[in-house]
Short mmCIF file of C-alpha atoms (C1' of nucleotides) in Angstrom, two decimals:
data_model
loop_
_atom_site.label_atom_id
_atom_site.label_comp_id
_atom_site.label_asym_id
_atom_site.label_seq_id
_atom_site.Cartn_x
_atom_site.Cartn_y
_atom_site.Cartn_z
CA UNK A 1 0.00 0.00 0.02
CA UNK A 2 1.32 3.40 -0.96
CA UNK A 3 0.81 6.03 1.69
CA UNK A 4 2.50 8.91 -0.08
CA UNK A 5 3.91 9.56 -3.52
CA UNK A 6 7.04 11.08 -2.03
CA UNK A 7 10.20 9.08 -1.37
CA UNK A 8 11.30 8.58 2.21
CA UNK A 9 14.41 10.64 1.78
CA UNK A 10 12.38 13.50 0.28
CA UNK A 11 10.08 13.44 3.30
CA UNK A 12 13.12 13.42 5.60
CA UNK A 13 14.48 16.35 3.63
CA UNK A 14 11.29 18.34 4.21
CA UNK A 15 11.38 17.58 7.92
CA UNK A 16 14.98 18.71 8.25
CA UNK A 17 14.37 21.84 6.15
CA UNK A 18 11.61 22.62 8.63
CA UNK A 19 14.09 22.36 11.52
CA UNK A 20 16.45 24.67 9.59
CA UNK A 21 13.82 27.32 8.93
CA UNK A 22 12.72 27.33 12.57
CA UNK A 23 16.20 27.74 14.00
CA UNK A 24 17.18 31.23 15.08
CA UNK A 25 20.82 31.29 16.25
CA UNK A 26 23.75 31.67 13.88
CA UNK A 27 25.43 28.44 12.81
CA UNK A 28 23.11 26.29 14.89
CA UNK A 29 23.93 22.60 15.03
CA UNK A 30 21.51 20.03 13.68
CA UNK A 31 20.76 16.91 15.69
CA UNK A 32 23.26 14.14 14.86
CA UNK A 33 22.51 11.78 11.97
CA UNK A 34 21.89 9.03 14.51
CA UNK A 35 19.34 11.10 16.38
CA UNK A 36 17.58 12.29 13.21
CA UNK A 37 17.45 8.68 12.11
CA UNK A 38 15.72 7.63 15.33
CA UNK A 39 13.46 10.68 15.58
CA UNK A 40 12.17 10.43 12.01
CA UNK A 41 12.13 6.64 12.06
CA UNK A 42 14.26 6.04 8.97
CA UNK A 43 17.70 4.58 8.47
CA UNK A 44 20.84 6.67 8.80
CA UNK A 45 21.45 6.16 5.07
CA UNK A 46 18.17 7.80 4.25
CA UNK A 47 19.01 10.72 6.54
CA UNK A 48 22.33 11.03 4.84
CA UNK A 49 20.69 11.23 1.43
CA UNK A 50 18.46 13.98 2.66
CA UNK A 51 21.41 15.87 4.23
CA UNK A 52 23.45 15.47 1.01
CA UNK A 53 20.65 17.09 -0.94
CA UNK A 54 20.42 19.99 1.53
CA UNK A 55 24.21 20.33 1.49
CA UNK A 56 24.14 20.55 -2.31
CA UNK A 57 21.69 23.44 -2.08
CA UNK A 58 23.86 25.27 0.44
CA UNK A 59 21.67 25.10 3.55
CA UNK A 60 24.01 23.08 5.74
CA UNK A 61 27.71 22.41 6.19
CA UNK A 62 28.75 19.10 7.77
CA UNK A 63 31.92 18.96 9.84
CA UNK A 64 33.63 15.64 10.06
CA UNK A 65 33.54 14.35 13.61
CA UNK A 66 31.68 17.40 14.94
CA UNK A 67 28.21 17.75 13.52
CA UNK A 68 26.16 19.36 10.82
CA UNK A 69 25.63 23.11 10.98
CA UNK A 70 22.99 25.39 9.50
CA UNK A 71 24.52 28.06 7.33
CA UNK A 72 21.35 29.66 5.98
CA UNK A 73 17.64 29.08 5.87
CA UNK A 74 15.28 28.85 2.91
CA UNK A 75 13.16 31.79 4.11
CA UNK A 76 15.67 34.46 3.13
CA UNK A 77 16.73 33.01 -0.19
CA UNK A 78 14.90 34.82 -2.92
CA UNK A 79 16.26 32.88 -5.80
CA UNK A 80 18.82 30.12 -5.98
CA UNK A 81 20.08 30.29 -9.51
CA UNK A 82 21.08 26.63 -9.38
CA UNK A 83 17.39 25.73 -9.02
CA UNK A 84 15.42 25.89 -12.23
CA UNK A 85 12.28 27.74 -11.21
CA UNK A 86 9.63 29.33 -13.38
CA UNK A 87 9.85 33.12 -13.93
CA UNK A 88 6.53 33.36 -12.11
CA UNK A 89 8.03 31.83 -8.99
CA UNK A 90 11.20 33.92 -9.18
CA UNK A 91 9.16 37.13 -9.38
CA UNK A 92 6.82 35.99 -6.58
CA UNK A 93 9.77 35.07 -4.31
CA UNK A 94 11.08 38.60 -4.65
CA UNK A 95 7.81 39.93 -3.31
CA UNK A 96 6.31 41.19 -6.57
CA UNK A 97 3.13 40.29 -8.38
CA UNK A 98 4.05 38.56 -11.65
CA UNK A 99 2.44 39.23 -15.01
CA UNK A 100 2.98 39.00 -18.74
CA UNK A 101 2.92 42.20 -20.76
CA UNK A 102 3.26 40.97 -24.28
CA UNK A 103 3.29 37.64 -25.94
CA UNK A 104 4.21 36.84 -29.49
CA UNK A 105 4.80 33.48 -31.17
CA UNK A 106 5.26 31.96 -34.57
CA UNK A 107 6.50 28.85 -36.33
CA UNK A 108 9.85 29.22 -38.06
CA UNK A 109 12.81 27.33 -39.40
CA UNK A 110 15.39 26.74 -36.64
CA UNK A 111 18.15 29.40 -36.59
CA UNK A 112 21.38 27.84 -37.82
CA UNK A 113 23.30 28.28 -34.54
CA UNK A 114 20.63 26.38 -32.62
CA UNK A 115 20.64 23.16 -34.70
CA UNK A 116 23.51 21.64 -32.77
CA UNK A 117 22.24 22.91 -29.42
CA UNK A 118 18.76 21.39 -29.96
CA UNK A 119 20.29 18.43 -31.89
CA UNK A 120 17.89 18.76 -34.81
CA UNK A 121 18.20 19.04 -38.59
CA UNK A 122 18.77 22.46 -40.16
CA UNK A 123 15.42 22.32 -41.99
CA UNK A 124 13.47 21.52 -38.79
CA UNK A 125 10.96 23.94 -37.38
CA UNK A 126 10.75 25.53 -33.95
CA UNK A 127 8.02 27.30 -32.03
CA UNK A 128 9.37 30.75 -31.33
CA UNK A 129 7.94 32.58 -28.30
CA UNK A 130 8.76 36.17 -27.33
CA UNK A 131 7.56 37.36 -23.91
CA UNK A 132 7.93 40.31 -21.55
CA UNK A 133 7.40 39.37 -17.90
CA UNK A 134 6.42 42.03 -15.39
CA UNK A 135 6.75 42.55 -11.65
CA UNK A 136 4.01 44.74 -10.15
CA UNK A 137 3.21 45.77 -13.72
CA UNK A 138 6.75 46.87 -14.63
CA UNK A 139 8.76 44.98 -17.26
CA UNK A 140 11.66 43.09 -15.63
CA UNK A 141 12.44 40.06 -17.82
CA UNK A 142 12.57 39.66 -21.57
CA UNK A 143 12.57 36.06 -22.88
CA UNK A 144 12.93 34.45 -26.27
CA UNK A 145 12.17 30.69 -26.43
CA UNK A 146 12.86 28.29 -29.31
CA UNK A 147 11.07 24.94 -28.86
CA UNK A 148 11.57 21.91 -31.13
CA UNK A 149 8.37 21.84 -33.13
CA UNK A 150 5.79 19.12 -32.54
CA UNK A 151 2.83 18.62 -34.88
CA UNK A 152 -0.02 20.98 -34.14
CA UNK A 153 1.94 23.00 -31.60
CA UNK A 154 0.93 26.38 -32.95
CA UNK A 155 -2.74 25.58 -32.69
CA UNK A 156 -2.51 24.11 -29.24
CA UNK A 157 -0.44 27.03 -27.96
CA UNK A 158 -3.17 29.38 -29.19
CA UNK A 159 -5.87 27.46 -27.41
CA UNK A 160 -4.14 26.80 -24.14
CA UNK A 161 -4.00 29.79 -21.87
CA UNK A 162 -1.01 29.32 -19.59
CA UNK A 163 1.81 31.64 -18.64
CA UNK A 164 4.06 28.68 -18.09
CA UNK A 165 5.92 27.10 -20.98
CA UNK A 166 6.79 24.18 -18.67
CA UNK A 167 3.03 23.54 -18.17
CA UNK A 168 2.45 23.80 -21.90
CA UNK A 169 5.13 21.18 -22.57
CA UNK A 170 3.57 18.83 -20.02
CA UNK A 171 0.54 18.57 -22.32
CA UNK A 172 2.97 16.73 -24.63
CA UNK A 173 4.20 14.57 -21.75
CA UNK A 174 7.48 16.47 -21.80
CA UNK A 175 8.80 17.38 -18.39
CA UNK A 176 11.77 19.76 -18.23
CA UNK A 177 14.32 18.41 -15.77
CA UNK A 178 17.36 20.66 -16.03
CA UNK A 179 19.06 23.29 -18.14
CA UNK A 180 22.63 23.92 -19.18
CA UNK A 181 23.10 27.64 -18.62
CA UNK A 182 25.66 30.27 -19.63
CA UNK A 183 25.71 33.49 -17.65
CA UNK A 184 26.64 36.88 -19.07
CA UNK A 185 26.39 40.49 -18.09
CA UNK A 186 25.28 42.75 -20.94
CA UNK A 187 24.33 46.40 -21.47
CA UNK A 188 20.91 46.78 -22.98
CA UNK A 189 20.87 47.62 -26.72
CA UNK A 190 18.05 49.42 -28.46
CA UNK A 191 15.90 46.34 -28.94
CA UNK A 192 16.19 45.36 -25.28
CA UNK A 193 15.52 48.89 -24.09
CA UNK A 194 12.36 48.95 -26.17
CA UNK A 195 11.24 45.57 -24.86
CA UNK A 196 11.88 46.48 -21.24
CA UNK A 197 10.67 50.12 -21.49
CA UNK A 198 14.08 51.51 -20.55
CA UNK A 199 14.95 55.15 -21.15
CA UNK A 200 18.70 54.60 -20.86
CA UNK A 201 21.14 51.66 -21.09
CA UNK A 202 20.99 49.35 -18.09
CA UNK A 203 22.93 46.29 -16.96
CA UNK A 204 21.11 43.06 -17.67
CA UNK A 205 21.87 39.52 -16.57
CA UNK A 206 21.68 37.35 -19.65
CA UNK A 207 20.99 33.62 -19.20
CA UNK A 208 21.50 31.47 -22.29
CA UNK A 209 19.96 28.11 -21.64
CA UNK A 210 19.35 24.74 -23.26
CA UNK A 211 16.52 22.97 -21.46
CA UNK A 212 16.49 19.18 -21.31
CA UNK A 213 13.62 16.78 -20.64
CA UNK A 214 13.74 14.04 -18.02
CA UNK A 215 14.89 11.76 -20.81
CA UNK A 216 17.94 14.02 -21.31
CA UNK A 217 16.75 15.27 -24.65
CA UNK A 218 17.23 18.96 -25.56
CA UNK A 219 13.78 20.49 -25.95
CA UNK A 220 14.06 24.27 -25.72
CA UNK A 221 16.66 27.01 -26.14
CA UNK A 222 16.05 30.27 -24.27
CA UNK A 223 17.62 33.67 -24.02
CA UNK A 224 16.45 35.55 -20.97
CA UNK A 225 17.40 39.06 -19.88
CA UNK A 226 16.83 40.11 -16.27
CA UNK A 227 16.88 43.67 -14.94
CA UNK A 228 19.71 42.90 -12.59
CA UNK A 229 18.87 45.53 -9.93
CA UNK A 230 15.46 43.92 -9.38
CA UNK A 231 16.68 40.39 -8.64
CA UNK A 232 18.93 38.64 -6.12
CA UNK A 233 20.39 35.53 -7.62
CA UNK A 234 22.15 33.40 -5.04
CA UNK A 235 24.41 30.41 -5.46
CA UNK A 236 26.66 28.23 -3.33
CA UNK A 237 30.05 27.66 -4.91
CA UNK A 238 32.07 24.73 -3.65
CA UNK A 239 35.74 23.82 -3.71
CA UNK A 240 36.27 20.49 -5.43
CA UNK A 241 39.32 18.62 -4.18
CA UNK B 1 48.61 0.90 4.97
CA UNK B 2 47.45 3.84 2.90
CA UNK B 3 48.05 3.50 -0.78
CA UNK B 4 46.41 6.71 -1.92
CA UNK B 5 45.11 9.83 -0.32
CA UNK B 6 42.03 9.83 -2.56
CA UNK B 7 38.78 8.22 -1.58
CA UNK B 8 37.56 5.23 -3.56
CA UNK B 9 34.52 7.06 -4.83
CA UNK B 10 36.71 9.93 -5.99
CA UNK B 11 38.93 7.51 -7.91
CA UNK B 12 35.82 5.94 -9.45
CA UNK B 13 34.62 9.46 -10.37
CA UNK B 14 37.91 10.14 -12.17
CA UNK B 15 37.66 6.86 -14.06
CA UNK B 16 34.12 7.57 -15.18
CA UNK B 17 34.98 11.17 -16.13
CA UNK B 18 37.65 9.66 -18.32
CA UNK B 19 35.09 7.48 -20.08
CA UNK B 20 32.95 10.61 -20.57
CA UNK B 21 35.76 12.68 -22.06
CA UNK B 22 36.73 9.92 -24.45
CA UNK B 23 33.25 9.33 -25.78
CA UNK B 24 32.43 10.84 -29.14
CA UNK B 25 28.77 10.22 -30.01
CA UNK B 26 25.94 12.43 -28.78
CA UNK B 27 24.12 11.23 -25.65
CA UNK B 28 26.29 8.10 -25.38
CA UNK B 29 25.22 5.63 -22.72
CA UNK B 30 27.52 4.78 -19.87
CA UNK B 31 28.01 1.14 -18.83
CA UNK B 32 25.44 0.08 -16.25
CA UNK B 33 26.12 0.64 -12.57
CA UNK B 34 26.51 -3.11 -12.18
CA UNK B 35 29.12 -3.29 -14.90
CA UNK B 36 31.04 -0.27 -13.68
CA UNK B 37 31.03 -1.81 -10.25
CA UNK B 38 32.59 -5.01 -11.54
CA UNK B 39 34.97 -3.34 -13.98
CA UNK B 40 36.36 -0.89 -11.39
CA UNK B 41 36.21 -3.41 -8.56
CA UNK B 42 34.14 -1.34 -6.14
CA UNK B 43 30.66 -1.69 -4.75
CA UNK B 44 27.61 -0.43 -6.60
CA UNK B 45 27.07 2.07 -3.79
CA UNK B 46 30.47 3.60 -4.41
CA UNK B 47 29.72 3.83 -8.15
CA UNK B 48 26.45 5.52 -7.32
CA UNK B 49 28.22 8.09 -5.19
CA UNK B 50 30.58 8.87 -8.03
CA UNK B 51 27.70 9.09 -10.52
CA UNK B 52 25.74 11.36 -8.17
CA UNK B 53 28.66 13.73 -8.01
CA UNK B 54 28.97 13.79 -11.81
CA UNK B 55 25.23 14.29 -12.12
CA UNK B 56 25.42 17.27 -9.77
CA UNK B 57 28.03 18.82 -11.99
CA UNK B 58 25.93 18.30 -15.09
CA UNK B 59 27.97 15.72 -16.96
CA UNK B 60 25.46 12.88 -16.97
CA UNK B 61 21.69 12.35 -16.86
CA UNK B 62 20.35 9.07 -15.46
CA UNK B 63 17.14 7.60 -16.80
CA UNK B 64 15.26 5.26 -14.50
CA UNK B 65 15.12 1.81 -15.94
CA UNK B 66 17.13 2.76 -19.02
CA UNK B 67 20.65 3.81 -18.23
CA UNK B 68 22.88 6.78 -17.60
CA UNK B 69 23.68 9.11 -20.51
CA UNK B 70 26.47 11.51 -21.17
CA UNK B 71 25.19 15.04 -21.79
CA UNK B 72 28.48 16.89 -21.96
CA UNK B 73 32.19 16.41 -21.40
CA UNK B 74 34.58 18.25 -19.15
CA UNK B 75 36.88 19.21 -22.02
CA UNK B 76 34.59 21.94 -23.32
CA UNK B 77 33.60 23.46 -19.98
CA UNK B 78 35.70 26.51 -19.36
CA UNK B 79 34.30 27.47 -16.02
CA UNK B 80 31.53 25.97 -13.96
CA UNK B 81 30.43 28.82 -11.75
CA UNK B 82 29.16 26.39 -9.09
CA UNK B 83 32.74 25.25 -8.57
CA UNK B 84 34.83 27.62 -6.48
CA UNK B 85 38.07 27.82 -8.44
CA UNK B 86 40.88 30.33 -8.09
CA UNK B 87 40.99 33.23 -10.53
CA UNK B 88 44.25 31.82 -11.81
CA UNK B 89 42.52 28.56 -12.79
CA UNK B 90 39.56 30.33 -14.34
CA UNK B 91 41.82 32.45 -16.53
CA UNK B 92 43.95 29.44 -17.44
CA UNK B 93 40.90 27.36 -18.39
CA UNK B 94 39.86 30.06 -20.81
CA UNK B 95 43.15 29.70 -22.60
CA UNK B 96 44.87 32.84 -21.34
CA UNK B 97 48.01 33.37 -19.34
CA UNK B 98 47.11 34.70 -15.91
CA UNK B 99 48.84 37.55 -14.10
CA UNK B 100 48.38 40.20 -11.48
CA UNK B 101 48.78 43.84 -12.51
CA UNK B 102 48.48 45.71 -9.25
CA UNK B 103 48.23 44.71 -5.65
CA UNK B 104 47.40 46.90 -2.71
CA UNK B 105 46.59 45.97 0.85
CA UNK B 106 46.14 47.49 4.27
CA UNK B 107 44.72 46.83 7.71
CA UNK B 108 41.47 48.64 8.50
CA UNK B 109 38.38 48.54 10.68
CA UNK B 110 35.70 46.30 9.19
CA UNK B 111 33.13 48.23 7.11
CA UNK B 112 29.84 48.33 8.96
CA UNK B 113 27.86 46.37 6.37
CA UNK B 114 30.32 43.45 6.60
CA UNK B 115 30.13 42.86 10.38
CA UNK B 116 27.08 40.61 10.11
CA UNK B 117 28.36 38.87 6.98
CA UNK B 118 31.67 38.03 8.58
CA UNK B 119 30.03 37.56 12.01
CA UNK B 120 32.57 39.83 13.80
CA UNK B 121 32.34 42.85 16.13
CA UNK B 122 32.13 46.29 14.62
CA UNK B 123 35.49 47.31 16.07
CA UNK B 124 37.26 44.29 14.59
CA UNK B 125 39.91 44.67 11.90
CA UNK B 126 40.12 43.16 8.46
CA UNK B 127 42.92 42.73 5.99
CA UNK B 128 41.84 44.60 2.86
CA UNK B 129 43.30 43.45 -0.47
CA UNK B 130 42.74 45.18 -3.83
CA UNK B 131 43.90 43.33 -6.94
CA UNK B 132 43.66 43.51 -10.71
CA UNK B 133 44.02 40.15 -12.44
CA UNK B 134 45.10 39.98 -16.05
CA UNK B 135 44.71 37.56 -18.96
CA UNK B 136 47.53 37.74 -21.49
CA UNK B 137 48.54 40.97 -19.84
CA UNK B 138 45.09 42.66 -20.19
CA UNK B 139 43.03 43.49 -17.08
CA UNK B 140 39.97 41.26 -16.87
CA UNK B 141 39.02 40.95 -13.19
CA UNK B 142 39.00 43.49 -10.37
CA UNK B 143 38.78 42.08 -6.84
CA UNK B 144 38.39 43.54 -3.36
CA UNK B 145 38.85 41.13 -0.46
CA UNK B 146 38.11 41.67 3.24
CA UNK B 147 39.62 39.01 5.50
CA UNK B 148 38.95 38.68 9.22
CA UNK B 149 42.24 39.94 10.72
CA UNK B 150 44.54 37.49 12.45
CA UNK B 151 47.58 38.66 14.48
CA UNK B 152 50.56 39.50 12.34
CA UNK B 153 48.67 39.09 9.08
CA UNK B 154 49.97 42.28 7.47
CA UNK B 155 53.57 41.28 8.04
CA UNK B 156 53.08 37.72 6.84
CA UNK B 157 51.23 38.86 3.73
CA UNK B 158 54.13 41.16 2.89
CA UNK B 159 56.67 38.39 3.19
CA UNK B 160 54.74 35.60 1.45
CA UNK B 161 54.74 35.98 -2.28
CA UNK B 162 51.69 34.14 -3.57
CA UNK B 163 49.02 35.16 -6.06
CA UNK B 164 46.52 32.94 -4.27
CA UNK B 165 44.68 34.19 -1.24
CA UNK B 166 43.53 30.63 -0.65
CA UNK B 167 47.18 29.53 -0.36
CA UNK B 168 47.91 32.43 1.99
CA UNK B 169 45.07 31.39 4.30
CA UNK B 170 46.37 27.79 4.33
CA UNK B 171 49.40 29.12 6.19
CA UNK B 172 46.95 29.80 9.03
CA UNK B 173 45.46 26.30 8.67
CA UNK B 174 42.38 27.83 7.19
CA UNK B 175 40.98 26.02 4.18
CA UNK B 176 38.18 27.71 2.20
CA UNK B 177 35.46 25.19 1.47
CA UNK B 178 32.64 27.09 -0.12
CA UNK B 179 31.21 30.53 -0.72
CA UNK B 180 27.72 32.02 -0.65
CA UNK B 181 27.51 34.12 -3.80
CA UNK B 182 25.19 36.76 -5.13
CA UNK B 183 25.33 37.41 -8.86
CA UNK B 184 24.69 40.82 -10.45
CA UNK B 185 25.18 42.49 -13.83
CA UNK B 186 26.53 46.03 -13.55
CA UNK B 187 27.79 48.75 -15.81
CA UNK B 188 31.31 49.89 -15.03
CA UNK B 189 31.50 53.19 -13.16
CA UNK B 190 34.51 55.52 -13.26
CA UNK B 191 36.40 53.64 -10.57
CA UNK B 192 35.93 50.25 -12.28
CA UNK B 193 36.85 51.71 -15.67
CA UNK B 194 40.05 53.07 -14.25
CA UNK B 195 40.90 49.76 -12.55
CA UNK B 196 40.18 47.70 -15.65
CA UNK B 197 41.67 50.24 -18.13
CA UNK B 198 38.33 50.70 -19.95
CA UNK B 199 37.74 53.63 -22.25
CA UNK B 200 33.97 53.30 -22.19
CA UNK B 201 31.32 51.75 -19.90
CA UNK B 202 31.24 47.94 -20.21
CA UNK B 203 29.00 45.22 -18.75
CA UNK B 204 30.61 43.47 -15.81
CA UNK B 205 29.58 40.35 -13.97
CA UNK B 206 29.69 41.20 -10.24
CA UNK B 207 30.08 38.33 -7.75
CA UNK B 208 29.52 39.27 -4.14
CA UNK B 209 30.76 36.41 -1.99
CA UNK B 210 31.18 35.33 1.59
CA UNK B 211 33.83 32.61 1.81
CA UNK B 212 33.55 29.97 4.53
CA UNK B 213 36.19 27.65 5.94
CA UNK B 214 35.82 23.88 6.21
CA UNK B 215 34.63 24.57 9.74
CA UNK B 216 31.77 26.61 8.29
CA UNK B 217 33.14 29.89 9.69
CA UNK B 218 32.94 33.02 7.50
CA UNK B 219 36.52 34.12 6.74
CA UNK B 220 36.50 36.47 3.77
CA UNK B 221 34.15 38.76 1.95
CA UNK B 222 34.90 39.48 -1.71
CA UNK B 223 33.60 41.70 -4.47
CA UNK B 224 34.82 40.59 -7.89
CA UNK B 225 34.08 42.20 -11.24
CA UNK B 226 34.61 40.14 -14.41
CA UNK B 227 34.79 41.54 -17.92
CA UNK B 228 31.82 39.47 -19.03
CA UNK B 229 32.77 39.18 -22.71
CA UNK B 230 35.98 37.44 -21.79
CA UNK B 231 34.52 34.64 -19.72
CA UNK B 232 32.08 31.74 -20.15
CA UNK B 233 30.42 30.90 -16.89
CA UNK B 234 28.43 27.73 -17.10
CA UNK B 235 25.97 26.20 -14.65
CA UNK B 236 23.51 23.34 -14.57
CA UNK B 237 20.12 24.39 -13.16
CA UNK B 238 17.87 21.65 -11.88
CA UNK B 239 14.15 21.35 -11.30
CA UNK B 240 13.43 20.45 -7.69
CA UNK B 241 10.25 18.44 -7.26
"C1'" DC C 1 -1.19 -8.13 -23.62
"C1'" DT C 2 1.95 -10.50 -20.65
"C1'" DT C 3 6.24 -11.87 -19.08
"C1'" DG C 4 10.90 -11.57 -18.13
"C1'" DA C 5 15.33 -9.24 -18.32
"C1'" DT C 6 17.77 -5.09 -17.50
"C1'" DT C 7 18.72 -0.90 -15.15
"C1'" DT C 8 18.23 2.77 -12.02
"C1'" DG C 9 15.97 4.19 -7.46
"C1'" DT C 10 15.16 3.49 -2.59
"C1'" DG C 11 16.12 1.60 1.76
"C1'" DC C 12 18.33 -1.18 5.56
"C1'" DG C 13 22.22 -3.10 8.23
"C1'" DT C 14 26.90 -3.29 9.32
"C1'" DA C 15 31.77 -2.37 9.67
"C1'" DT C 16 35.64 0.53 9.70
"C1'" DG C 17 38.08 4.97 9.18
"C1'" DT C 18 38.88 9.80 10.56
"C1'" DA C 19 38.39 14.26 12.95
"C1'" DT C 20 37.35 16.58 17.09
"C1'" DG C 21 37.23 17.71 21.83
"C1'" DA D 1 42.92 7.33 26.11
"C1'" DC D 2 38.25 7.78 25.20
"C1'" DA D 3 33.67 8.95 23.45
"C1'" DT D 4 31.13 11.23 19.87
"C1'" DA D 5 29.88 12.12 15.28
"C1'" DC D 6 30.51 12.33 10.55
"C1'" DA D 7 32.88 9.82 6.24
"C1'" DT D 8 33.51 5.93 3.51
"C1'" DA D 9 32.57 1.46 1.93
"C1'" DC D 10 30.37 -3.06 1.24
"C1'" DG D 11 26.44 -6.25 0.68
"C1'" DC D 12 21.80 -7.17 0.25
"C1'" DA D 13 16.87 -6.75 -0.98
"C1'" DC D 14 13.14 -5.01 -3.25
"C1'" DA D 15 10.62 -1.26 -5.99
"C1'" DA D 16 9.77 1.06 -10.24
"C1'" DA D 17 10.55 2.11 -15.03
"C1'" DT D 18 11.61 0.59 -19.48
"C1'" DC D 19 11.96 -2.38 -23.30
"C1'" DA D 20 11.91 -6.37 -26.05
"C1'" DA D 21 10.55 -11.07 -26.84
#
DNA sequence: CTTGATTTGTGCGTATGTATG
DNA sequence: ACATACATACGCACAAATCAA
């Protein structure tokens, strides 16, 4: 009998994240793996899987022979750039009300430089989507998406009213699992200033991404431009020995 | 008897990374965990640890019930921003010869806004270091470091000739383990243009970091400014369920 | 449509090593 | 020297997903 659809380690992770968010003092020590194992009623291995996941996201720092310490909580993190969230969630996390100002799309032949990135033939089609996302009504992100074309996509995109491309792809049983992302700082050119209603050149954070499905197949290429002063992108960088 | 100072899983990781870098076809499939386990003579658990690490760095994508697939190799990755490398290594990886153009340092009271970040009293001192790093002789990174002051640090910093702050800290038995990093795009102001020998405003990638030791103690705050057009910063972003 | 083989995912138990205080 | 706590490693069992016969 299946009680939940979540794995044990994922449930343990949630429980530990709860401890983290409720702690107040700086560098508080978590209960030992042994104690967490007993308290949550799962094996130490399962606890360790949960801790590893939290360590990867930068919440905790284990010290060999000493204990595991909380280095930050999830409440104050507005956006972890290593986590692939929707624009809607990123804007919401920063305390703004998200919206979409303009939306254009067409079907076109894949641009030459994207054939290798999307691993498709040069005469293949893509669904091109051009969007301006807003925070409290003001333009903050400009996005251009190129999605490997599937039969009838134009028509379905017209009929389905969703702000989320990820949701749209789910209707084709495609679930985006990760993206390979290049990060650049750019100064807005005329096109970008027009799109983002800027009167003067501003610094933008440019993310160039190839999105992959759970099957590891490249599905979508995106260029997104963030008004950098509106967003806090956080990341934990680790030394690899 | 200790034959190596590397953990088994780390050795397995190296062996698998070697397979990855030597594969040619797109989305090639790795040998199964079972086979890797037998071939490398370690347990399946150890193989899984190695694979998990490679998955976290975006080299492979496992598919439940199917196999593990190579999505990129390490040869073409110039700089994974989630990995905390030295500036020297980042510049070298991009194919340039690294150097340091200017170097200034002093001892000063900690700036007020850094007391909480470094978790020190407001009357504590820091070692301030101001550097311009070059690639093939051209300025490409401007860095300002603030290190929690330890007795005699000024004198020792004068006498030790190293380009690496990390190496300098090791002489105090402090090993940097990770940093918490905020990422911004900025347009160079007059000060930055002077430091980086720029004739006109350019887009810079600004990393604001707090560096922690292996003990999880904040040691150093850094502001670094990268000439964005000279560097490729890559990152794998994952959907969290 | 069912079955079986293969492969990754999850979970437990145990033992030993290493760092810290 | 000792206890505590995390790190590494092995073996085993079963679940779940996929695919081909």
